[in-house]
Coordinates of C-alpha atoms and ligand atoms in Angstrom, one line a residue:
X8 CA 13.7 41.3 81.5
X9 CA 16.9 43.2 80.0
X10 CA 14.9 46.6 80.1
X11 CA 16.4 47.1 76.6
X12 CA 13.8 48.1 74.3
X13 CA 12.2 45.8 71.9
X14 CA 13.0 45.8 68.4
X15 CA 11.1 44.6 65.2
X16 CA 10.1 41.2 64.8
X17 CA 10.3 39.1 61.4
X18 CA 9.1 35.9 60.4
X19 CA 11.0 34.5 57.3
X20 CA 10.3 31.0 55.2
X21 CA 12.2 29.7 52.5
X22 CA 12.3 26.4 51.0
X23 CA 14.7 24.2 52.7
X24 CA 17.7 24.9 54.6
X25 CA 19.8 25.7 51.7
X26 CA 17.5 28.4 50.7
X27 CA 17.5 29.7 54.3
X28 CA 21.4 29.6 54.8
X29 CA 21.6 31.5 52.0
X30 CA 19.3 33.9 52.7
X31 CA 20.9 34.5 56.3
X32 CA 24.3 35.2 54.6
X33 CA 23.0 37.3 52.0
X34 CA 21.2 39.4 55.4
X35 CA 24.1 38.9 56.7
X36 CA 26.3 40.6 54.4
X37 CA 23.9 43.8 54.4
X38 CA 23.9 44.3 58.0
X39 CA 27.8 44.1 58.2
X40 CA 28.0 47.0 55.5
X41 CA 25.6 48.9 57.1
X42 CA 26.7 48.3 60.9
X43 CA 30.6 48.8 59.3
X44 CA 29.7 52.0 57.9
X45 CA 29.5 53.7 61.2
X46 CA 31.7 51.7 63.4
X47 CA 35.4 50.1 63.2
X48 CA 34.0 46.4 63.6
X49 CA 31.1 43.8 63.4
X50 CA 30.8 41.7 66.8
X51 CA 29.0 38.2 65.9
X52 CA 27.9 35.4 68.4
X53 CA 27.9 32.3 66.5
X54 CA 25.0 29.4 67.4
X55 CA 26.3 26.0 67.8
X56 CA 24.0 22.7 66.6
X57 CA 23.6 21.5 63.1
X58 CA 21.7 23.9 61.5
X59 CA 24.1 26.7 61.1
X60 CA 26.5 24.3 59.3
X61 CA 25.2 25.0 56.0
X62 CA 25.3 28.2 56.4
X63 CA 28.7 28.7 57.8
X64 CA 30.1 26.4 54.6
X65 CA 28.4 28.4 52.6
X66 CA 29.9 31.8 53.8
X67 CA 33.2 30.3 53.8
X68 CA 32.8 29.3 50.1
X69 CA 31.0 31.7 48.3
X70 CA 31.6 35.0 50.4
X71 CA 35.0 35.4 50.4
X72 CA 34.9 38.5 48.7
X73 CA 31.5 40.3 50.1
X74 CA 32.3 40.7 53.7
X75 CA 35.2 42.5 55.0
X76 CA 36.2 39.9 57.5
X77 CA 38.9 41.7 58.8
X78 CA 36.7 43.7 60.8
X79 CA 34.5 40.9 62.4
X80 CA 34.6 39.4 65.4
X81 CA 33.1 36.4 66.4
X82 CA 31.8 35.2 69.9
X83 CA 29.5 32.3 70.9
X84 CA 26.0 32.2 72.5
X85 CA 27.0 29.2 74.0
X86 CA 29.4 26.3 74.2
X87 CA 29.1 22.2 75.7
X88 CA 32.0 21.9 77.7
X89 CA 34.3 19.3 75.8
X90 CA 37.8 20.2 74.8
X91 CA 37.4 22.2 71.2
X92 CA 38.6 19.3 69.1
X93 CA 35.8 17.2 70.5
X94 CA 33.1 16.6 67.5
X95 CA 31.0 18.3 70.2
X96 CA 32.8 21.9 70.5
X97 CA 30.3 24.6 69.1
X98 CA 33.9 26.2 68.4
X99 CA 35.4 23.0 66.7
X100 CA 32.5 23.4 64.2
X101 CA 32.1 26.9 63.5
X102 CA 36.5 26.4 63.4
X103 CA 36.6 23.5 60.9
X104 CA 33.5 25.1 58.6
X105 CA 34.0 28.8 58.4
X106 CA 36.7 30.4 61.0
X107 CA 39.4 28.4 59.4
X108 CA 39.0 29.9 55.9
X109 CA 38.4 33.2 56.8
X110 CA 41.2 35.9 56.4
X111 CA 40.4 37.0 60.3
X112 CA 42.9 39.3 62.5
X113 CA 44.6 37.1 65.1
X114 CA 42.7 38.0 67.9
X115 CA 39.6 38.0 66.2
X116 CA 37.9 34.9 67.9
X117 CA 36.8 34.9 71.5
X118 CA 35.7 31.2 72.0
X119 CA 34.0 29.5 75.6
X120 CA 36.8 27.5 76.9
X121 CA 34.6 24.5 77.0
X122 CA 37.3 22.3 78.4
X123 CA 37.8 24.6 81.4
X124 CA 35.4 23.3 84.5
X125 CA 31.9 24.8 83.8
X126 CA 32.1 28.0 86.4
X127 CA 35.7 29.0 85.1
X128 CA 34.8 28.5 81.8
X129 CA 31.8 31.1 82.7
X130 CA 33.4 33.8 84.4
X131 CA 36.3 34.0 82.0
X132 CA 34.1 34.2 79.3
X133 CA 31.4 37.1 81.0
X134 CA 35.3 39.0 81.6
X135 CA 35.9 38.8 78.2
X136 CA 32.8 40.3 77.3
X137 CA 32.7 42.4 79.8
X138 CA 36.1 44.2 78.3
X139 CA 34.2 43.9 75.0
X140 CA 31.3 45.5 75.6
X141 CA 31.7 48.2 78.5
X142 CA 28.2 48.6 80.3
X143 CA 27.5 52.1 80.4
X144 CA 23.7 52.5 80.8
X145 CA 21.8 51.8 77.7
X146 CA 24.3 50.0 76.3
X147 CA 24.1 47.0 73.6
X148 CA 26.3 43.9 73.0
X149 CA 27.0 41.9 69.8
X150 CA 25.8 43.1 66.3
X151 CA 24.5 40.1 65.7
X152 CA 23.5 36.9 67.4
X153 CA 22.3 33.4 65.4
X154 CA 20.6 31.3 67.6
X155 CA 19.1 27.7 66.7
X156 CA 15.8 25.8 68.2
X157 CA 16.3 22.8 70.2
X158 CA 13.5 20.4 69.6
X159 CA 12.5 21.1 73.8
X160 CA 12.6 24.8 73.0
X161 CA 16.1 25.3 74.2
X162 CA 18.2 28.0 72.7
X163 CA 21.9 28.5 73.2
X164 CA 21.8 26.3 76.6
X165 CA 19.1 27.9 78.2
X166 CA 16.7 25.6 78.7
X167 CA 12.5 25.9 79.7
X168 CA 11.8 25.4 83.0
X169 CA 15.6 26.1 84.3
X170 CA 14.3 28.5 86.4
X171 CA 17.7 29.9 88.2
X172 CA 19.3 30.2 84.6
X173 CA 16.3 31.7 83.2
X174 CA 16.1 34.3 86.5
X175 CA 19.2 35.5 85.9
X176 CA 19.7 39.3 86.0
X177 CA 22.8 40.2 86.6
X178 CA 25.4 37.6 85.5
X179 CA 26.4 37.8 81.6
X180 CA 27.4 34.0 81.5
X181 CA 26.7 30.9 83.3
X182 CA 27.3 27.6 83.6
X183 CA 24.2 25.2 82.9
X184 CA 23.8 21.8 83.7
X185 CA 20.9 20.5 81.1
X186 CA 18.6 18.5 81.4
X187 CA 18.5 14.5 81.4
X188 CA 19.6 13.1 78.0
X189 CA 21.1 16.0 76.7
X190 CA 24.5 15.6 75.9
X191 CA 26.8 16.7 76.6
X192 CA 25.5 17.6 80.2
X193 CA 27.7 20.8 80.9
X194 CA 27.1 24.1 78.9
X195 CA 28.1 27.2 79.0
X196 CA 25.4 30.1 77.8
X197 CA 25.1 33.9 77.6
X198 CA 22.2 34.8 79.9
X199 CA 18.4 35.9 78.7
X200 CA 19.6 40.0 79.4
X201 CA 22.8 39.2 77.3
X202 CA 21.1 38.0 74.7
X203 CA 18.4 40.7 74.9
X204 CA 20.8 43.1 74.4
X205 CA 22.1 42.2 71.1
X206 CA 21.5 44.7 68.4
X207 CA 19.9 41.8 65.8
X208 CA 18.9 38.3 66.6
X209 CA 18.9 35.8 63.7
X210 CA 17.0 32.7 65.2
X211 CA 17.8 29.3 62.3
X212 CA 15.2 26.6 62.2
X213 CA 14.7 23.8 59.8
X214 CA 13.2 20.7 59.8
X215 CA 9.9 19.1 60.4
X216 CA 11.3 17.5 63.9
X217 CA 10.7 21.6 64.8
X218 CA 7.2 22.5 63.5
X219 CA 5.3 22.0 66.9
X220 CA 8.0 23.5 68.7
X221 CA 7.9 26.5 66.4
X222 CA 4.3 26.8 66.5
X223 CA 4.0 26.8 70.3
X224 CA 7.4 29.4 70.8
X225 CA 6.0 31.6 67.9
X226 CA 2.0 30.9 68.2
X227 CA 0.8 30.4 71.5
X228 CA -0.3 32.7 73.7
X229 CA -0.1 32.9 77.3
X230 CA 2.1 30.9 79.3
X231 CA 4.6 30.3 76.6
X232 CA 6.9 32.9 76.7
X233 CA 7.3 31.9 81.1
X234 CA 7.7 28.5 79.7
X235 CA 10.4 28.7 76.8
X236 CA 13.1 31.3 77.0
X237 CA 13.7 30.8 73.1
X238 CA 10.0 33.2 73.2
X239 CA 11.7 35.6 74.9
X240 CA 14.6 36.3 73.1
X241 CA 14.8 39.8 71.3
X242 CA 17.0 42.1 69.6
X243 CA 17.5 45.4 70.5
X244 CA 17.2 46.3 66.4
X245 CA 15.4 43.9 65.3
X246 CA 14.8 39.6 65.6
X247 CA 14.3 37.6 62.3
X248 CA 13.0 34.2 62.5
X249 CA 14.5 32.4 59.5
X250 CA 12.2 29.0 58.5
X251 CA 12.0 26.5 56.3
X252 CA 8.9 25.1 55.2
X253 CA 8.8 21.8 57.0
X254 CA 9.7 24.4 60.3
X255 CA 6.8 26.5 59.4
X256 CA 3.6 26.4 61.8
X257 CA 1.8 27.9 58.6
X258 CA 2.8 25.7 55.8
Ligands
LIG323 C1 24.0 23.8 71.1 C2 23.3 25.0 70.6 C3 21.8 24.8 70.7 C4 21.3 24.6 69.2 C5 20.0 23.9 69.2 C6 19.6 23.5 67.8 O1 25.2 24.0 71.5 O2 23.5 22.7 71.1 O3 23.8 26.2 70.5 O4 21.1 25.9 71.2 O5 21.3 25.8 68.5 O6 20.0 22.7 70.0 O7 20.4 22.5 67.3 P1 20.3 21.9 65.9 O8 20.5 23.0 64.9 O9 21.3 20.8 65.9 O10 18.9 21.4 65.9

């Protein structure tokens, strides 16, 4: 869809979601020294959800020292539009676990101003990236991107059968209502040719609640990939599928 090419594809399962947090951050740290050793600065979207918790405490505790933060910045694949002290706010989590402990420049967080209405939050957003990441043909985003599974197959907020979301082409960001019973109703996500032109995608999933899910995105044939965007996501380097156990269609 982005016309970006594809990159590899991994499938990873540890034990539980300790084992898998730290094994993201521990990827994590390799990719930053590698990515840093040719450019100024690592760009990272950040996934909201539960999941990434663990991992987020876990960098802010024990990996201080192994990353040089200073160069990072950090982005979201999505935000639900409450104000960002709402227990809600991908960017009040990802602020209270990690970005508040990290010795970051000043200007080194670009949140979703969830508490905006949903279309202003958007387009400010898609300008900020836009200034971010100049599109000159061929070109790609973030560095990284973590993404989580919803249990319907949503990831970020793009959600299956949202069809003028999921058509998207040209818009960076947009605003999404979800569907019924997902609170809270307003997102705001980075768009499938956004996303698909990341340069690695790191997609967390735990939890037994995810097996089927995770069998159908990463198993089936067919219609699945139409059906669930999640399927479709792909990094321009490379996509690593980090499982645990219970998440595992094989285990
Ligand atoms: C959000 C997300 C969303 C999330 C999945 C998985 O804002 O809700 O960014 O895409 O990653 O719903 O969430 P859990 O990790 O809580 O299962």
């Amino acid at each position: 869809m982005s016309g970006s090419p594809i990159g590899t594809f991994e499938e990873q399962v540890y034990a539980d979601l300790p084992a898998l947090s730290r094994a993201v951050a521990e990827r994590l740290v390799r990719l930053a020294h590698e990515v840093l050793r040719r450019q100024h600065r690592f760009t990272c979207a950040l996934a909201g959800g539960g999941t990434p918790r663990e991992l987020y405490r876990l960098l802010a505790a024990e990996y201080l020292d192994r990353i040089p933060w200073d160069k990072f910045e950090f982005f979201f694949g999505d935000e639900r539009c409450v104000p960002p002290d709402s227990a809600e706010s991908n960017y009040g989590m990802a602020a209270s676990t990690l970005l508040s402990v990290l010795p970051l420049r000043a200007d080194a967080v670009h949140r979703i101003h969830g508490e905006l209405p949903p279309a202003e939050a958007a387009e400010r957003y898609e300008q900020v990236l836009r200034q971010q990441f100049p599109a000159a043909s061929g070109f790609t985003s973030f560095d990284l991107v973590l993404l989580g599974i919803g249990r319907d197959g949503h990831t970020a907020s793009l959600f299956p059968g949202d069809k003028s979301t999921l058509g998207e082409g040209e818009r960076w960001v947009l605003p999404v209502h979800a569907p019924a019973g997902v609170s809270p109703p307003w997102r705001v996500t980075l768009t499938l040719p956004m996303l698909n032109r990341a340069r690695e995608v790191f997609v967390l999933c735990a939890g037994a609640e995810k097996r089927e899910i995770v069998r159908e995105l990463l198993r089936a044939t067919g219609h699945a990939a139409a059906r669930y965007p999640a399927a479709e996501v792909r990094g321009v380097d490379r996509t690593v599928w980090f499982l645990d156990r219970a998440a595992s269609p094989d285990e």
